[in-house]
Amino acid sequence: MKTIKITNQSEWDKLPDSFKEETEIIITGEIYEITHKDMALFCVCEKAKIQRVRDSATIQSVWGSATIQRVGDSATIQSVRGSATIQRVGGNANIKIYSSSASIKKAIQECVIICQDCNPKIPEDAPNVIRTKNALHDIKSFTSFYDDLVKGKTMTLYKSVNPDTECDFYTGKICYKDGATIKPTTFDPDPKRECGDGLHLSPTPEMALSYNTGKIKVCEVAIKDIVVHKHNITKVRCAKVKVIGDYKP
């Protein structure tokens, strides 16, 4: 994964509108406006301050004592943690909160606020508040949910690769040629870790394309070689995969 740190609006505006690989954008300074940048994950950290999030932009995580002034226009914030503050939520915005110390000052129109196993400070007149338990995944729940992909001790998973080289987008060195058995140079079996040190595949072609837009490869993976992160099952980390061939809808 490529990481870009942003400290001001000028640096944000100079970013491309799309990325060829999964890109993590970490915002640490004060920015006036965030608009959509394709194929990126946005993290607003610590004491960062954002004035406005709009145009279907997606922010993956807001934490620490970060402040966002306004969220609207179908923007999505995947995770709000710590004592982060959001001043106003409107439009068709969708916000998921994981911390009771987080707060939202105003919520209007048709926004949706999802409280994941927590009781944050939100307005009593917020239009759509969903309170739910935080699902914690593991290999058992993952294989149970996608039982149609399980065949004995193996599972079918999908990988989006560069259509020109059939290699991964991140390093460009791991090639998913038909019939090949692939191992990463390093592998971390710790389920607390979401990214890095392994081969990352998804349970559906659509989820694979959400990380990189390319050619979809069908792969077979032994269940014992799969690590599931408890908060994200759109991709899993694998110790070894066998490439079956191109995905044909």
Short mmCIF file of N, CA and C in Angstrom, two decimals, residues 42-220:
data_model
loop_
_atom_site.label_atom_id
_atom_site.label_comp_id
_atom_site.label_asym_id
_atom_site.label_seq_id
_atom_site.Cartn_x
_atom_site.Cartn_y
_atom_site.Cartn_z
N PHE A 42 -8.90 7.22 3.24
CA PHE A 42 -8.53 8.45 3.93
C PHE A 42 -8.56 8.24 5.43
N CYS A 43 -7.52 8.66 6.10
CA CYS A 43 -7.46 8.58 7.55
C CYS A 43 -7.21 9.97 8.12
N VAL A 44 -8.12 10.47 8.94
CA VAL A 44 -7.97 11.77 9.58
C VAL A 44 -7.50 11.52 11.00
N CYS A 45 -6.31 12.00 11.34
CA CYS A 45 -5.66 11.55 12.56
C CYS A 45 -5.47 12.65 13.60
N GLU A 46 -5.47 12.24 14.84
CA GLU A 46 -5.09 13.05 15.99
C GLU A 46 -5.80 14.41 15.99
N LYS A 47 -5.07 15.51 15.81
CA LYS A 47 -5.68 16.83 15.93
C LYS A 47 -5.96 17.48 14.58
N ALA A 48 -6.09 16.66 13.55
CA ALA A 48 -6.40 17.20 12.21
C ALA A 48 -7.77 17.89 12.23
N LYS A 49 -7.94 18.84 11.31
CA LYS A 49 -9.21 19.57 11.23
C LYS A 49 -9.65 19.64 9.77
N ILE A 50 -10.87 19.16 9.49
CA ILE A 50 -11.44 19.17 8.15
C ILE A 50 -12.69 20.06 8.16
N GLN A 51 -12.77 20.98 7.22
CA GLN A 51 -13.91 21.88 7.17
C GLN A 51 -15.12 21.22 6.51
N ARG A 52 -14.89 20.46 5.42
CA ARG A 52 -16.04 19.91 4.70
C ARG A 52 -15.65 18.63 3.96
N VAL A 53 -16.54 17.63 4.03
CA VAL A 53 -16.38 16.39 3.29
C VAL A 53 -17.60 16.25 2.38
N ARG A 54 -17.37 16.12 1.07
CA ARG A 54 -18.51 16.09 0.15
C ARG A 54 -18.19 15.31 -1.12
N ASP A 55 -19.13 15.34 -2.06
CA ASP A 55 -18.99 14.71 -3.38
C ASP A 55 -18.66 13.22 -3.29
N SER A 56 -19.39 12.50 -2.45
CA SER A 56 -19.23 11.04 -2.33
C SER A 56 -17.86 10.61 -1.85
N ALA A 57 -17.10 11.51 -1.25
CA ALA A 57 -15.80 11.14 -0.70
C ALA A 57 -15.96 10.11 0.41
N THR A 58 -14.97 9.25 0.57
CA THR A 58 -14.98 8.25 1.63
C THR A 58 -13.78 8.46 2.54
N ILE A 59 -14.05 8.58 3.84
CA ILE A 59 -12.98 8.65 4.84
C ILE A 59 -13.03 7.34 5.62
N GLN A 60 -11.91 6.64 5.65
CA GLN A 60 -11.88 5.33 6.28
C GLN A 60 -11.91 5.41 7.80
N SER A 61 -11.18 6.36 8.38
CA SER A 61 -11.09 6.40 9.83
C SER A 61 -10.82 7.81 10.33
N VAL A 62 -11.53 8.21 11.38
CA VAL A 62 -11.31 9.48 12.05
C VAL A 62 -11.04 9.16 13.52
N TRP A 63 -9.91 9.60 14.04
CA TRP A 63 -9.60 9.22 15.41
C TRP A 63 -8.83 10.31 16.14
N GLY A 64 -8.55 10.05 17.43
CA GLY A 64 -7.91 11.06 18.27
C GLY A 64 -8.91 12.17 18.57
N SER A 65 -8.44 13.39 18.55
CA SER A 65 -9.33 14.54 18.79
C SER A 65 -9.54 15.34 17.51
N ALA A 66 -9.53 14.65 16.38
CA ALA A 66 -9.76 15.31 15.10
C ALA A 66 -11.16 15.93 15.05
N THR A 67 -11.31 16.97 14.23
CA THR A 67 -12.60 17.66 14.09
C THR A 67 -12.97 17.75 12.62
N ILE A 68 -14.22 17.39 12.30
CA ILE A 68 -14.76 17.60 10.95
C ILE A 68 -15.96 18.52 11.09
N GLN A 69 -15.93 19.62 10.36
CA GLN A 69 -16.98 20.63 10.51
C GLN A 69 -18.29 20.23 9.85
N ARG A 70 -18.20 19.66 8.63
CA ARG A 70 -19.45 19.38 7.91
C ARG A 70 -19.27 18.16 7.00
N VAL A 71 -20.24 17.25 7.06
CA VAL A 71 -20.24 16.06 6.21
C VAL A 71 -21.57 15.99 5.48
N GLY A 72 -21.52 15.90 4.15
CA GLY A 72 -22.76 15.83 3.39
C GLY A 72 -22.54 15.33 1.97
N ASP A 73 -23.56 15.50 1.12
CA ASP A 73 -23.47 15.12 -0.29
C ASP A 73 -23.05 13.68 -0.49
N SER A 74 -23.67 12.75 0.24
CA SER A 74 -23.42 11.31 0.10
C SER A 74 -22.03 10.88 0.53
N ALA A 75 -21.31 11.70 1.29
CA ALA A 75 -20.01 11.30 1.82
C ALA A 75 -20.19 10.17 2.83
N THR A 76 -19.15 9.37 2.99
CA THR A 76 -19.18 8.24 3.92
C THR A 76 -17.96 8.30 4.83
N ILE A 77 -18.19 8.15 6.12
CA ILE A 77 -17.09 7.99 7.08
C ILE A 77 -17.23 6.61 7.68
N GLN A 78 -16.25 5.75 7.42
CA GLN A 78 -16.37 4.35 7.81
C GLN A 78 -16.20 4.13 9.30
N SER A 79 -15.36 4.93 9.93
CA SER A 79 -15.07 4.66 11.33
C SER A 79 -14.70 5.94 12.07
N VAL A 80 -15.44 6.26 13.13
CA VAL A 80 -15.13 7.40 13.99
C VAL A 80 -14.78 6.84 15.37
N ARG A 81 -13.56 7.15 15.85
CA ARG A 81 -13.10 6.59 17.11
C ARG A 81 -12.53 7.70 18.00
N GLY A 82 -12.16 7.33 19.22
CA GLY A 82 -11.58 8.30 20.13
C GLY A 82 -12.57 9.40 20.48
N SER A 83 -12.08 10.61 20.71
CA SER A 83 -12.95 11.73 21.05
C SER A 83 -13.10 12.68 19.87
N ALA A 84 -13.08 12.13 18.66
CA ALA A 84 -13.26 12.93 17.45
C ALA A 84 -14.63 13.61 17.46
N THR A 85 -14.70 14.80 16.87
CA THR A 85 -15.93 15.58 16.85
C THR A 85 -16.34 15.89 15.41
N ILE A 86 -17.61 15.67 15.10
CA ILE A 86 -18.18 16.06 13.82
C ILE A 86 -19.26 17.10 14.11
N GLN A 87 -19.08 18.28 13.52
CA GLN A 87 -19.98 19.40 13.86
C GLN A 87 -21.36 19.26 13.23
N ARG A 88 -21.41 18.89 11.96
CA ARG A 88 -22.70 18.83 11.27
C ARG A 88 -22.71 17.72 10.24
N VAL A 89 -23.81 16.94 10.23
CA VAL A 89 -23.99 15.87 9.26
C VAL A 89 -25.30 16.10 8.53
N GLY A 90 -25.25 16.11 7.19
CA GLY A 90 -26.46 16.34 6.42
C GLY A 90 -26.42 15.59 5.11
N GLY A 91 -27.36 15.91 4.22
CA GLY A 91 -27.42 15.24 2.94
C GLY A 91 -27.69 13.76 3.14
N ASN A 92 -27.06 12.93 2.32
CA ASN A 92 -27.18 11.48 2.43
C ASN A 92 -25.94 10.86 3.05
N ALA A 93 -25.27 11.60 3.89
CA ALA A 93 -24.03 11.13 4.51
C ALA A 93 -24.30 9.90 5.38
N ASN A 94 -23.28 9.05 5.47
CA ASN A 94 -23.36 7.82 6.26
C ASN A 94 -22.14 7.76 7.16
N ILE A 95 -22.37 7.69 8.48
CA ILE A 95 -21.26 7.72 9.44
C ILE A 95 -21.39 6.54 10.41
N LYS A 96 -20.28 5.84 10.62
CA LYS A 96 -20.26 4.72 11.55
C LYS A 96 -19.34 5.07 12.72
N ILE A 97 -19.87 5.00 13.94
CA ILE A 97 -19.14 5.42 15.13
C ILE A 97 -18.83 4.21 16.02
N TYR A 98 -17.60 4.16 16.51
CA TYR A 98 -17.16 3.04 17.35
C TYR A 98 -16.80 3.47 18.77
N SER A 99 -16.93 4.75 19.09
CA SER A 99 -16.47 5.22 20.39
C SER A 99 -17.54 6.05 21.10
N SER A 100 -17.75 5.77 22.39
CA SER A 100 -18.72 6.53 23.17
C SER A 100 -18.25 7.96 23.43
N SER A 101 -16.95 8.21 23.30
CA SER A 101 -16.44 9.56 23.54
C SER A 101 -16.48 10.43 22.29
N ALA A 102 -16.83 9.86 21.14
CA ALA A 102 -17.01 10.66 19.92
C ALA A 102 -18.30 11.46 20.02
N SER A 103 -18.40 12.53 19.23
CA SER A 103 -19.62 13.34 19.31
C SER A 103 -19.99 13.93 17.96
N ILE A 104 -21.30 14.09 17.75
CA ILE A 104 -21.85 14.78 16.59
C ILE A 104 -22.74 15.90 17.11
N LYS A 105 -22.50 17.13 16.65
CA LYS A 105 -23.24 18.28 17.17
C LYS A 105 -24.63 18.42 16.56
N LYS A 106 -24.71 18.32 15.22
CA LYS A 106 -26.00 18.47 14.53
C LYS A 106 -26.12 17.40 13.45
N ALA A 107 -27.33 16.88 13.26
CA ALA A 107 -27.59 15.92 12.21
C ALA A 107 -28.93 16.25 11.57
N ILE A 108 -28.93 16.47 10.26
CA ILE A 108 -30.14 16.92 9.57
C ILE A 108 -30.36 16.11 8.29
N GLN A 109 -31.50 16.34 7.67
CA GLN A 109 -31.89 15.71 6.41
C GLN A 109 -31.89 14.19 6.51
N GLU A 110 -31.37 13.48 5.53
CA GLU A 110 -31.51 12.02 5.48
C GLU A 110 -30.20 11.29 5.79
N CYS A 111 -29.39 11.87 6.63
CA CYS A 111 -28.15 11.19 7.00
C CYS A 111 -28.44 9.96 7.85
N VAL A 112 -27.47 9.03 7.88
CA VAL A 112 -27.59 7.82 8.69
C VAL A 112 -26.39 7.75 9.63
N ILE A 113 -26.65 7.59 10.93
CA ILE A 113 -25.60 7.45 11.93
C ILE A 113 -25.71 6.06 12.53
N ILE A 114 -24.64 5.28 12.40
CA ILE A 114 -24.63 3.91 12.92
C ILE A 114 -23.71 3.85 14.13
N CYS A 115 -24.25 3.50 15.27
CA CYS A 115 -23.47 3.39 16.51
C CYS A 115 -23.13 1.93 16.75
N GLN A 116 -21.87 1.58 16.58
CA GLN A 116 -21.42 0.21 16.70
C GLN A 116 -21.03 -0.12 18.15
N ASP A 117 -21.98 -0.66 18.88
CA ASP A 117 -21.71 -1.11 20.25
C ASP A 117 -21.16 0.02 21.13
N CYS A 118 -21.71 1.23 20.96
CA CYS A 118 -21.26 2.38 21.75
C CYS A 118 -22.40 3.37 21.91
N ASN A 119 -22.21 4.36 22.76
CA ASN A 119 -23.23 5.36 23.01
C ASN A 119 -22.62 6.76 22.90
N PRO A 120 -22.34 7.21 21.68
CA PRO A 120 -21.71 8.52 21.48
C PRO A 120 -22.68 9.66 21.75
N LYS A 121 -22.14 10.87 21.80
CA LYS A 121 -22.96 12.05 22.01
C LYS A 121 -23.52 12.51 20.66
N ILE A 122 -24.81 12.26 20.43
CA ILE A 122 -25.45 12.66 19.18
C ILE A 122 -26.77 13.36 19.50
N PRO A 123 -27.24 14.23 18.62
CA PRO A 123 -28.49 14.96 18.89
C PRO A 123 -29.69 14.03 19.06
N GLU A 124 -30.57 14.38 19.96
CA GLU A 124 -31.77 13.57 20.20
C GLU A 124 -32.69 13.55 18.98
N ASP A 125 -32.64 14.62 18.17
CA ASP A 125 -33.52 14.69 17.01
C ASP A 125 -32.83 14.24 15.72
N ALA A 126 -31.70 13.53 15.84
CA ALA A 126 -31.03 12.99 14.65
C ALA A 126 -32.01 12.10 13.90
N PRO A 127 -32.14 12.27 12.57
CA PRO A 127 -33.21 11.60 11.83
C PRO A 127 -33.12 10.08 11.74
N ASN A 128 -31.91 9.53 11.54
CA ASN A 128 -31.77 8.09 11.35
C ASN A 128 -30.58 7.58 12.15
N VAL A 129 -30.85 7.03 13.32
CA VAL A 129 -29.80 6.50 14.18
C VAL A 129 -30.01 4.99 14.33
N ILE A 130 -28.98 4.23 13.98
CA ILE A 130 -29.04 2.78 14.10
C ILE A 130 -28.05 2.35 15.18
N ARG A 131 -28.53 1.63 16.17
CA ARG A 131 -27.66 1.14 17.24
C ARG A 131 -27.53 -0.38 17.09
N THR A 132 -26.31 -0.83 16.95
CA THR A 132 -26.09 -2.25 16.69
C THR A 132 -24.82 -2.74 17.36
N LYS A 133 -24.73 -4.04 17.54
CA LYS A 133 -23.53 -4.64 18.09
C LYS A 133 -22.43 -4.66 17.03
N ASN A 134 -21.21 -4.53 17.46
CA ASN A 134 -20.06 -4.54 16.57
C ASN A 134 -19.69 -5.99 16.24
N ALA A 135 -19.86 -6.38 14.99
CA ALA A 135 -19.54 -7.74 14.58
C ALA A 135 -18.03 -7.95 14.59
N LEU A 136 -17.59 -9.00 15.25
CA LEU A 136 -16.18 -9.35 15.28
C LEU A 136 -15.99 -10.65 14.51
N HIS A 137 -15.22 -10.59 13.43
CA HIS A 137 -15.08 -11.73 12.55
C HIS A 137 -13.86 -12.58 12.91
N ASP A 138 -13.92 -13.84 12.53
CA ASP A 138 -12.78 -14.74 12.61
C ASP A 138 -12.91 -15.74 11.46
N ILE A 139 -11.98 -16.67 11.37
CA ILE A 139 -12.00 -17.60 10.25
C ILE A 139 -13.27 -18.45 10.26
N LYS A 140 -13.80 -18.77 11.45
CA LYS A 140 -15.01 -19.57 11.54
C LYS A 140 -16.21 -18.82 10.99
N SER A 141 -16.40 -17.57 11.39
CA SER A 141 -17.54 -16.79 10.90
C SER A 141 -17.38 -16.45 9.42
N PHE A 142 -16.13 -16.23 8.98
CA PHE A 142 -15.87 -15.91 7.58
C PHE A 142 -16.25 -17.08 6.68
N THR A 143 -15.80 -18.28 7.02
CA THR A 143 -16.11 -19.45 6.19
C THR A 143 -17.58 -19.84 6.31
N SER A 144 -18.20 -19.55 7.45
CA SER A 144 -19.62 -19.84 7.61
C SER A 144 -20.46 -18.91 6.74
N PHE A 145 -20.09 -17.63 6.70
CA PHE A 145 -20.84 -16.66 5.91
C PHE A 145 -20.67 -16.93 4.41
N TYR A 146 -19.45 -17.28 4.00
CA TYR A 146 -19.17 -17.56 2.59
C TYR A 146 -19.03 -19.07 2.38
N ASP A 147 -19.98 -19.83 2.94
CA ASP A 147 -19.89 -21.28 2.86
C ASP A 147 -19.99 -21.81 1.44
N ASP A 148 -20.58 -21.01 0.53
CA ASP A 148 -20.67 -21.44 -0.87
C ASP A 148 -19.31 -21.43 -1.55
N LEU A 149 -18.31 -20.78 -0.94
CA LEU A 149 -16.97 -20.72 -1.51
C LEU A 149 -16.06 -21.81 -0.95
N VAL A 150 -16.57 -22.53 0.05
CA VAL A 150 -15.76 -23.55 0.72
C VAL A 150 -15.92 -24.90 0.03
N LYS A 151 -14.80 -25.55 -0.24
CA LYS A 151 -14.79 -26.90 -0.80
C LYS A 151 -13.82 -27.74 0.03
N GLY A 152 -14.37 -28.46 0.99
CA GLY A 152 -13.53 -29.25 1.87
C GLY A 152 -12.65 -28.38 2.74
N LYS A 153 -11.34 -28.48 2.58
CA LYS A 153 -10.39 -27.72 3.37
C LYS A 153 -9.86 -26.49 2.63
N THR A 154 -10.46 -26.17 1.48
CA THR A 154 -10.02 -25.01 0.69
C THR A 154 -11.19 -24.06 0.46
N MET A 155 -10.85 -22.88 -0.07
CA MET A 155 -11.84 -21.84 -0.30
C MET A 155 -11.49 -21.09 -1.58
N THR A 156 -12.49 -20.67 -2.33
CA THR A 156 -12.27 -19.88 -3.53
C THR A 156 -12.26 -18.39 -3.17
N LEU A 157 -11.21 -17.69 -3.56
CA LEU A 157 -11.11 -16.25 -3.33
C LEU A 157 -10.70 -15.57 -4.63
N TYR A 158 -10.77 -14.23 -4.64
CA TYR A 158 -10.55 -13.47 -5.87
C TYR A 158 -9.49 -12.38 -5.69
N LYS A 159 -8.74 -12.15 -6.77
CA LYS A 159 -7.67 -11.15 -6.75
C LYS A 159 -7.75 -10.29 -8.01
N SER A 160 -7.71 -8.97 -7.84
CA SER A 160 -7.64 -8.05 -8.97
C SER A 160 -6.18 -7.76 -9.28
N VAL A 161 -5.76 -8.04 -10.53
CA VAL A 161 -4.36 -7.88 -10.92
C VAL A 161 -4.23 -6.93 -12.11
N ASN A 162 -3.03 -6.48 -12.34
CA ASN A 162 -2.74 -5.65 -13.50
C ASN A 162 -3.05 -6.45 -14.76
N PRO A 163 -3.96 -5.97 -15.63
CA PRO A 163 -4.34 -6.76 -16.81
C PRO A 163 -3.20 -6.95 -17.81
N ASP A 164 -2.21 -6.09 -17.78
CA ASP A 164 -1.09 -6.19 -18.72
C ASP A 164 -0.05 -7.21 -18.28
N THR A 165 0.18 -7.30 -16.97
CA THR A 165 1.25 -8.16 -16.46
C THR A 165 0.74 -9.35 -15.64
N GLU A 166 -0.53 -9.28 -15.20
CA GLU A 166 -1.12 -10.26 -14.29
C GLU A 166 -0.38 -10.30 -12.95
N CYS A 167 0.25 -9.19 -12.60
CA CYS A 167 0.92 -9.06 -11.31
C CYS A 167 0.11 -8.16 -10.39
N ASP A 168 0.44 -8.19 -9.11
CA ASP A 168 -0.26 -7.35 -8.15
C ASP A 168 0.00 -5.88 -8.43
N PHE A 169 -0.92 -5.02 -7.99
CA PHE A 169 -0.79 -3.59 -8.22
C PHE A 169 0.22 -2.95 -7.27
N TYR A 170 0.35 -3.51 -6.07
CA TYR A 170 1.17 -2.85 -5.05
C TYR A 170 2.66 -2.95 -5.33
N THR A 171 3.16 -4.15 -5.54
CA THR A 171 4.60 -4.32 -5.80
C THR A 171 4.92 -4.51 -7.26
N GLY A 172 3.96 -5.04 -8.01
CA GLY A 172 4.22 -5.34 -9.41
C GLY A 172 5.12 -6.54 -9.61
N LYS A 173 5.41 -7.26 -8.54
CA LYS A 173 6.36 -8.38 -8.61
C LYS A 173 5.72 -9.74 -8.35
N ILE A 174 4.52 -9.76 -7.80
CA ILE A 174 3.86 -11.03 -7.50
C ILE A 174 2.90 -11.33 -8.65
N CYS A 175 3.21 -12.33 -9.46
CA CYS A 175 2.44 -12.62 -10.67
C CYS A 175 1.47 -13.77 -10.44
N TYR A 176 0.23 -13.54 -10.83
CA TYR A 176 -0.84 -14.52 -10.66
C TYR A 176 -1.10 -15.22 -11.99
N LYS A 177 -0.11 -15.99 -12.47
CA LYS A 177 -0.25 -16.74 -13.70
C LYS A 177 -1.08 -18.00 -13.45
N ASP A 178 -1.87 -18.38 -14.45
CA ASP A 178 -2.73 -19.55 -14.32
C ASP A 178 -1.92 -20.78 -13.92
N GLY A 179 -2.39 -21.47 -12.90
CA GLY A 179 -1.75 -22.69 -12.45
C GLY A 179 -0.63 -22.49 -11.44
N ALA A 180 -0.24 -21.24 -11.21
CA ALA A 180 0.89 -20.97 -10.30
C ALA A 180 0.46 -21.08 -8.84
N THR A 181 1.37 -21.56 -8.01
CA THR A 181 1.20 -21.54 -6.56
C THR A 181 2.10 -20.44 -6.02
N ILE A 182 1.51 -19.50 -5.29
CA ILE A 182 2.22 -18.28 -4.89
C ILE A 182 2.35 -18.20 -3.38
N LYS A 183 3.54 -17.80 -2.93
CA LYS A 183 3.78 -17.51 -1.52
C LYS A 183 4.37 -16.10 -1.41
N PRO A 184 4.01 -15.36 -0.38
CA PRO A 184 4.60 -14.03 -0.18
C PRO A 184 6.01 -14.17 0.37
N THR A 185 6.82 -13.13 0.20
CA THR A 185 8.18 -13.17 0.76
C THR A 185 8.15 -13.15 2.28
N THR A 186 7.14 -12.49 2.86
CA THR A 186 6.94 -12.49 4.31
C THR A 186 5.46 -12.68 4.61
N PHE A 187 5.16 -13.29 5.75
CA PHE A 187 3.76 -13.52 6.12
C PHE A 187 3.60 -13.34 7.63
N ASP A 188 2.58 -12.57 8.02
CA ASP A 188 2.29 -12.33 9.43
C ASP A 188 0.94 -12.97 9.76
N PRO A 189 0.90 -13.98 10.64
CA PRO A 189 -0.36 -14.66 10.96
C PRO A 189 -1.21 -13.96 12.02
N ASP A 190 -0.78 -12.78 12.47
CA ASP A 190 -1.50 -12.07 13.53
C ASP A 190 -2.82 -11.51 13.01
N PRO A 191 -3.99 -11.96 13.50
CA PRO A 191 -5.28 -11.46 13.02
C PRO A 191 -5.57 -10.02 13.41
N LYS A 192 -4.77 -9.46 14.33
CA LYS A 192 -4.97 -8.06 14.71
C LYS A 192 -4.46 -7.12 13.64
N ARG A 193 -3.63 -7.63 12.74
CA ARG A 193 -3.06 -6.82 11.68
C ARG A 193 -3.90 -6.96 10.42
N GLU A 194 -4.29 -5.84 9.82
CA GLU A 194 -5.18 -5.88 8.66
C GLU A 194 -4.42 -5.90 7.34
N CYS A 195 -3.32 -5.16 7.24
CA CYS A 195 -2.62 -5.00 5.97
C CYS A 195 -1.18 -5.50 6.06
N GLY A 196 -0.58 -5.72 4.90
CA GLY A 196 0.84 -6.06 4.82
C GLY A 196 1.16 -7.51 5.09
N ASP A 197 2.39 -7.92 4.71
CA ASP A 197 2.96 -9.24 5.01
C ASP A 197 2.03 -10.40 4.69
N GLY A 198 1.66 -10.51 3.43
CA GLY A 198 0.82 -11.62 2.99
C GLY A 198 0.21 -11.31 1.64
N LEU A 199 -0.56 -12.24 1.12
CA LEU A 199 -1.29 -12.06 -0.14
C LEU A 199 -2.72 -11.70 0.21
N HIS A 200 -3.22 -10.59 -0.33
CA HIS A 200 -4.54 -10.10 0.03
C HIS A 200 -5.55 -10.42 -1.07
N LEU A 201 -6.57 -11.20 -0.71
CA LEU A 201 -7.61 -11.60 -1.65
C LEU A 201 -8.97 -11.33 -1.03
N SER A 202 -10.01 -11.33 -1.88
CA SER A 202 -11.36 -11.00 -1.43
C SER A 202 -12.33 -12.14 -1.71
N PRO A 203 -13.45 -12.20 -0.97
CA PRO A 203 -14.42 -13.27 -1.16
C PRO A 203 -15.36 -13.10 -2.36
N THR A 204 -15.37 -11.92 -2.99
CA THR A 204 -16.18 -11.72 -4.19
C THR A 204 -15.38 -10.90 -5.19
N PRO A 205 -15.67 -11.03 -6.48
CA PRO A 205 -15.00 -10.21 -7.50
C PRO A 205 -15.21 -8.72 -7.27
N GLU A 206 -16.42 -8.34 -6.83
CA GLU A 206 -16.72 -6.93 -6.61
C GLU A 206 -15.86 -6.34 -5.51
N MET A 207 -15.65 -7.09 -4.44
CA MET A 207 -14.80 -6.61 -3.36
C MET A 207 -13.36 -6.48 -3.81
N ALA A 208 -12.90 -7.42 -4.63
CA ALA A 208 -11.53 -7.34 -5.16
C ALA A 208 -11.36 -6.08 -6.00
N LEU A 209 -12.37 -5.75 -6.81
CA LEU A 209 -12.30 -4.56 -7.66
C LEU A 209 -12.38 -3.27 -6.85
N SER A 210 -12.94 -3.33 -5.64
CA SER A 210 -13.01 -2.12 -4.83
C SER A 210 -11.63 -1.66 -4.36
N TYR A 211 -10.65 -2.57 -4.39
CA TYR A 211 -9.29 -2.22 -4.00
C TYR A 211 -8.45 -1.81 -5.20
N ASN A 212 -8.60 -2.51 -6.31
CA ASN A 212 -7.88 -2.17 -7.54
C ASN A 212 -8.72 -2.60 -8.73
N THR A 213 -8.82 -1.73 -9.72
CA THR A 213 -9.59 -2.04 -10.92
C THR A 213 -8.68 -2.73 -11.93
N GLY A 214 -8.87 -4.02 -12.14
CA GLY A 214 -8.02 -4.76 -13.06
C GLY A 214 -8.68 -6.04 -13.52
N LYS A 215 -7.87 -7.03 -13.87
CA LYS A 215 -8.37 -8.36 -14.25
C LYS A 215 -8.55 -9.19 -12.99
N ILE A 216 -9.67 -9.92 -12.94
CA ILE A 216 -9.97 -10.73 -11.76
C ILE A 216 -9.45 -12.15 -11.96
N LYS A 217 -8.69 -12.62 -10.98
CA LYS A 217 -8.20 -13.99 -10.98
C LYS A 217 -8.93 -14.80 -9.90
N VAL A 218 -9.31 -16.03 -10.28
CA VAL A 218 -9.92 -16.96 -9.34
C VAL A 218 -8.81 -17.78 -8.70
N CYS A 219 -8.80 -17.85 -7.37
CA CYS A 219 -7.73 -18.56 -6.67
C CYS A 219 -8.30 -19.56 -5.66
N GLU A 220 -7.53 -20.60 -5.41
CA GLU A 220 -7.88 -21.59 -4.39
C GLU A 220 -6.91 -21.43 -3.22
#
